[in-house]
Amino acid sequence: MERRLSALLVDDERLARVELRRLLAAHPDVEVVGEAEDVSGATRVLRARRPDVVFLDIHLAEASGFELLDEELGETAVVFVTALDAHAVRAFEVNALDYLLKPVSPARLARTVERLRSSLSGQLPSGERRLTLEDRVLVQEGARTELVRVSDVRCILAEDDYSRLVLTDGRELLVHESLKRWESRLPPRHFVRVHRSTVVNLEHVERMEREENDTFRLHLRGLAVPLTMSRRYAVRVKELLA
């Protein structure tokens, strides 16, 4: 039997802590071992209990939750919980395990608990975990860092050692990451390779048309030019779209 995971709740609003405790009660493998309303209180619990995870609000009454990261956290994972997503990029830059927006939904929290369990057991190394459509991923284009929702990616095109993310708002981001690595992280029932240099989000597929030379044209919503797809990949796409 797996051991229970210990959790610390840090929020300056008592009702917010009560609600998060209620949501965590649905996960018998997680035990709340302490609560705090500020950084100093959280520090005392961290040093005394060394919990597996701290659910941390960013906007505390007298300080930012980021100040807690100046403490020696050891192996304690951090999950930010906040009503605003303005600090999401910074949260991922400091290697937070996850980032939850209030009000926290039970389904989203369940994914966080699963991610926590996998991370602590060593099943999924940090930065290599499988993403979901609802997740956001940190990407860097040149000197600019941006947080992109996975569901907003229409397709990804390989360009040598780089990949071009085509987004639903019409923008394209050229990032230094291989198509193979994207394919290993993206949800396989939604993102599929249709060409040796192309991965598409099936949520954005409008239709596929067969050409005379045994290739296919794949039309994506919002994309003016259809993508080329071979018969080899078409079989898999048809299965997933059925």
Tab-separated table of C-alpha atoms in Angstrom:
chain	number	residue	atom	x	y	z
A	1	MET	CA	0.000	0.000	0.000
A	2	GLU	CA	1.333	3.415	-0.968
A	3	ARG	CA	1.972	5.859	1.823
A	4	ARG	CA	-0.245	8.920	2.167
A	5	LEU	CA	1.049	12.222	0.882
A	6	SER	CA	1.301	15.060	3.385
A	7	ALA	CA	0.123	18.539	2.429
A	8	LEU	CA	0.376	22.066	3.819
A	9	LEU	CA	-2.273	24.664	2.901
A	10	VAL	CA	-1.136	28.303	2.809
A	11	ASP	CA	-3.783	30.974	2.213
A	12	ASP	CA	-4.660	34.119	4.143
A	13	GLU	CA	-8.380	33.448	3.616
A	14	ARG	CA	-9.740	30.865	6.045
A	15	LEU	CA	-12.671	29.951	3.806
A	16	ALA	CA	-10.303	29.281	0.934
A	17	ARG	CA	-8.365	26.837	3.115
A	18	VAL	CA	-11.608	25.205	4.230
A	19	GLU	CA	-12.693	24.726	0.616
A	20	LEU	CA	-9.352	23.280	-0.483
A	21	ARG	CA	-9.341	20.925	2.502
A	22	ARG	CA	-12.851	19.811	1.507
A	23	LEU	CA	-11.731	19.116	-2.063
A	24	LEU	CA	-8.664	17.199	-0.891
A	25	ALA	CA	-10.875	15.027	1.332
A	26	ALA	CA	-11.939	13.259	-1.865
A	27	HIS	CA	-8.359	11.970	-2.119
A	28	PRO	CA	-7.726	9.577	0.788
A	29	ASP	CA	-4.055	9.317	-0.224
A	30	VAL	CA	-3.520	12.992	0.709
A	31	GLU	CA	-3.366	14.095	4.359
A	32	VAL	CA	-3.463	17.785	5.286
A	33	VAL	CA	-0.879	18.085	8.073
A	34	GLY	CA	-0.992	21.834	8.547
A	35	GLU	CA	-2.384	25.225	7.570
A	36	ALA	CA	-0.946	28.730	7.580
A	37	GLU	CA	-2.127	32.192	6.631
A	38	ASP	CA	1.260	33.811	6.055
A	39	VAL	CA	4.876	33.057	5.130
A	40	SER	CA	6.165	32.920	8.707
A	41	GLY	CA	3.458	30.472	9.757
A	42	ALA	CA	4.087	28.345	6.685
A	43	THR	CA	7.817	28.312	7.419
A	44	ARG	CA	7.204	26.938	10.921
A	45	VAL	CA	5.054	24.094	9.583
A	46	LEU	CA	7.549	23.328	6.809
A	47	ARG	CA	10.403	22.980	9.266
A	48	ALA	CA	8.358	20.889	11.692
A	49	ARG	CA	6.508	18.572	9.327
A	50	ARG	CA	8.417	18.567	6.020
A	51	PRO	CA	5.271	17.916	3.958
A	52	ASP	CA	5.363	16.393	0.483
A	53	VAL	CA	3.541	19.367	-1.037
A	54	VAL	CA	2.508	22.909	-0.169
A	55	PHE	CA	-0.601	24.371	-1.790
A	56	LEU	CA	0.417	28.020	-1.834
A	57	ASP	CA	-1.615	31.152	-2.549
A	58	ILE	CA	0.451	33.866	-4.239
A	59	HIS	CA	-1.353	36.902	-2.814
A	60	LEU	CA	-1.023	36.719	0.970
A	61	ALA	CA	-1.955	39.529	3.352
A	62	GLU	CA	1.533	40.747	4.204
A	63	ALA	CA	3.753	39.156	1.566
A	64	SER	CA	3.869	37.264	-1.707
A	65	GLY	CA	3.744	33.495	-1.643
A	66	PHE	CA	6.902	33.558	-3.744
A	67	GLU	CA	8.794	34.650	-0.612
A	68	LEU	CA	8.236	31.178	0.819
A	69	LEU	CA	10.449	29.838	-1.954
A	70	ASP	CA	13.385	31.590	-0.269
A	71	GLU	CA	13.082	28.999	2.490
A	72	GLU	CA	14.768	25.620	2.317
A	73	LEU	CA	11.942	23.525	0.886
A	74	GLY	CA	13.975	20.361	0.443
A	75	GLU	CA	11.881	17.793	-1.431
A	76	THR	CA	8.598	19.622	-0.822
A	77	ALA	CA	6.733	20.249	-4.082
A	78	VAL	CA	4.905	23.536	-4.662
A	79	VAL	CA	1.443	23.925	-6.173
A	80	PHE	CA	0.361	27.538	-6.569
A	81	VAL	CA	-3.332	28.268	-5.975
A	82	THR	CA	-4.551	31.745	-6.879
A	83	ALA	CA	-7.482	33.682	-8.278
A	84	LEU	CA	-5.314	35.366	-10.927
A	85	ASP	CA	-3.104	33.870	-13.607
A	86	ALA	CA	-0.843	36.920	-13.993
A	87	HIS	CA	2.006	35.113	-12.223
A	88	ALA	CA	1.673	31.809	-14.062
A	89	VAL	CA	4.853	32.238	-16.087
A	90	ARG	CA	6.937	33.002	-13.008
A	91	ALA	CA	5.385	30.049	-11.172
A	92	PHE	CA	6.595	27.630	-13.820
A	93	GLU	CA	9.963	29.352	-14.050
A	94	VAL	CA	10.553	28.509	-10.377
A	95	ASN	CA	9.664	24.871	-11.130
A	96	ALA	CA	6.289	24.738	-9.432
A	97	LEU	CA	4.703	21.325	-9.823
A	98	ASP	CA	1.388	22.853	-10.875
A	99	TYR	CA	-0.650	26.047	-10.962
A	100	LEU	CA	-4.332	26.021	-9.970
A	101	LEU	CA	-6.797	28.838	-10.558
A	102	LYS	CA	-9.561	29.553	-8.059
A	103	PRO	CA	-12.216	28.350	-7.854
A	104	VAL	CA	-10.430	25.017	-8.038
A	105	SER	CA	-12.416	22.334	-9.825
A	106	PRO	CA	-12.396	18.766	-8.452
A	107	ALA	CA	-11.296	17.358	-11.823
A	108	ARG	CA	-8.376	19.766	-12.109
A	109	LEU	CA	-7.273	19.026	-8.546
A	110	ALA	CA	-7.422	15.303	-9.269
A	111	ARG	CA	-4.932	15.778	-12.103
A	112	THR	CA	-2.663	17.710	-9.762
A	113	VAL	CA	-2.748	14.921	-7.168
A	114	GLU	CA	-1.977	12.368	-9.871
A	115	ARG	CA	0.907	14.509	-11.104
A	116	LEU	CA	2.193	14.864	-7.548
A	117	ARG	CA	2.081	11.139	-6.924
A	118	SER	CA	3.880	10.392	-10.204
A	119	SER	CA	6.522	13.043	-9.598
A	120	LEU	CA	7.334	11.850	-6.079
A	121	SER	CA	7.459	8.212	-7.142
A	122	GLY	CA	9.896	9.038	-9.925
A	123	GLN	CA	7.611	7.710	-12.664
A	124	LEU	CA	7.665	10.991	-14.555
A	125	PRO	CA	10.727	13.209	-14.374
A	126	SER	CA	10.144	16.932	-13.937
A	127	GLY	CA	9.497	18.599	-17.290
A	128	GLU	CA	8.718	15.282	-19.029
A	129	ARG	CA	5.217	14.637	-17.734
A	130	ARG	CA	2.307	14.056	-20.083
A	131	LEU	CA	0.297	17.186	-20.689
A	132	THR	CA	-3.486	17.445	-20.968
A	133	LEU	CA	-5.508	19.754	-23.197
A	134	GLU	CA	-6.258	21.972	-20.184
A	135	ASP	CA	-2.603	22.316	-19.183
A	136	ARG	CA	-0.428	25.276	-20.021
A	137	VAL	CA	3.160	24.866	-21.117
A	138	LEU	CA	6.016	27.317	-20.813
A	139	VAL	CA	7.655	28.062	-24.168
A	140	GLN	CA	10.511	30.396	-24.991
A	141	GLU	CA	10.915	32.199	-28.299
A	142	GLY	CA	14.236	34.010	-28.253
A	143	ALA	CA	14.381	36.121	-25.097
A	144	ARG	CA	10.595	36.068	-24.625
A	145	THR	CA	8.884	33.511	-22.397
A	146	GLU	CA	5.191	32.729	-22.800
A	147	LEU	CA	2.666	30.384	-21.252
A	148	VAL	CA	0.569	28.609	-23.887
A	149	ARG	CA	-2.544	26.536	-23.279
A	150	VAL	CA	-2.172	23.128	-24.934
A	151	SER	CA	-5.677	23.282	-26.436
A	152	ASP	CA	-4.700	26.515	-28.224
A	153	VAL	CA	-2.066	24.766	-30.329
A	154	ARG	CA	-3.448	23.943	-33.784
A	155	CYS	CA	-0.375	22.165	-35.060
A	156	ILE	CA	3.393	21.958	-34.666
A	157	LEU	CA	5.784	22.032	-37.623
A	158	ALA	CA	9.380	20.822	-37.468
A	159	GLU	CA	12.110	23.203	-38.649
A	160	ASP	CA	15.513	21.544	-38.179
A	161	ASP	CA	16.240	21.616	-34.413
A	162	TYR	CA	13.311	23.979	-33.864
A	163	SER	CA	9.540	23.619	-33.994
A	164	ARG	CA	6.908	26.128	-35.007
A	165	LEU	CA	3.755	26.262	-32.873
A	166	VAL	CA	0.709	27.484	-34.807
A	167	LEU	CA	-1.837	28.878	-32.331
A	168	THR	CA	-5.574	29.438	-32.545
A	169	ASP	CA	-5.138	33.215	-32.348
A	170	GLY	CA	-3.152	33.154	-35.593
A	171	ARG	CA	0.279	33.598	-34.030
A	172	GLU	CA	3.254	31.346	-34.663
A	173	LEU	CA	6.022	30.703	-32.122
A	174	LEU	CA	9.412	29.319	-33.156
A	175	VAL	CA	10.877	27.441	-30.194
A	176	HIS	CA	14.088	25.490	-29.708
A	177	GLU	CA	12.486	22.122	-29.063
A	178	SER	CA	12.226	19.084	-31.311
A	179	LEU	CA	9.002	17.701	-32.722
A	180	LYS	CA	9.829	14.328	-31.178
A	181	ARG	CA	9.936	15.828	-27.689
A	182	TRP	CA	6.602	17.589	-28.221
A	183	GLU	CA	5.102	14.311	-29.364
A	184	SER	CA	6.340	12.558	-26.207
A	185	ARG	CA	4.679	15.141	-23.940
A	186	LEU	CA	1.386	15.964	-25.680
A	187	PRO	CA	-1.816	13.943	-25.039
A	188	PRO	CA	-1.727	11.139	-27.656
A	189	ARG	CA	-5.478	10.984	-28.207
A	190	HIS	CA	-5.539	14.624	-29.263
A	191	PHE	CA	-2.166	15.248	-30.899
A	192	VAL	CA	-1.040	12.949	-33.678
A	193	ARG	CA	1.733	12.963	-36.251
A	194	VAL	CA	0.419	13.317	-39.821
A	195	HIS	CA	3.774	13.784	-41.521
A	196	ARG	CA	7.406	13.293	-40.517
A	197	SER	CA	7.552	17.030	-39.852
A	198	THR	CA	4.002	17.748	-38.611
A	199	VAL	CA	1.910	17.051	-35.508
A	200	VAL	CA	-1.714	18.260	-35.422
A	201	ASN	CA	-4.317	18.823	-32.745
A	202	LEU	CA	-7.291	16.675	-33.832
A	203	GLU	CA	-9.662	19.081	-32.076
A	204	HIS	CA	-9.038	21.520	-34.932
A	205	VAL	CA	-9.436	19.122	-37.863
A	206	GLU	CA	-12.281	20.100	-40.232
A	207	ARG	CA	-11.938	17.418	-42.895
A	208	MET	CA	-9.511	15.227	-44.810
A	209	GLU	CA	-9.481	14.784	-48.581
A	210	ARG	CA	-7.814	11.997	-50.551
A	211	GLU	CA	-5.570	12.963	-53.457
A	212	GLU	CA	-4.853	10.921	-56.587
A	213	ASN	CA	-1.277	10.101	-55.586
A	214	ASP	CA	-2.408	8.252	-52.458
A	215	THR	CA	-1.811	11.210	-50.170
A	216	PHE	CA	-4.326	13.217	-48.189
A	217	ARG	CA	-5.038	16.874	-47.531
A	218	LEU	CA	-5.851	17.682	-43.934
A	219	HIS	CA	-7.841	20.873	-43.398
A	220	LEU	CA	-7.591	22.592	-40.006
A	221	ARG	CA	-9.909	25.336	-38.785
A	222	GLY	CA	-8.290	28.731	-39.139
A	223	LEU	CA	-5.449	27.427	-41.308
A	224	ALA	CA	-5.604	28.745	-44.893
A	225	VAL	CA	-3.374	26.078	-46.434
A	226	PRO	CA	-4.192	22.376	-45.870
A	227	LEU	CA	-1.502	20.036	-44.561
A	228	THR	CA	-0.129	17.045	-46.462
A	229	MET	CA	-0.678	13.608	-44.913
A	230	SER	CA	0.482	10.215	-46.172
A	231	ARG	CA	-1.673	7.084	-46.212
A	232	ARG	CA	0.486	5.631	-43.446
A	233	TYR	CA	-0.552	8.371	-41.024
A	234	ALA	CA	-4.103	8.637	-42.362
A	235	VAL	CA	-5.029	5.255	-40.896
A	236	ARG	CA	-4.218	6.426	-37.365
A	237	VAL	CA	-5.995	9.758	-37.837
A	238	LYS	CA	-9.160	8.032	-39.090
A	239	GLU	CA	-9.154	5.756	-36.036
A	240	LEU	CA	-8.909	8.684	-33.637
A	241	LEU	CA	-11.520	10.762	-35.464
A	242	ALA	CA	-14.028	7.906	-35.653
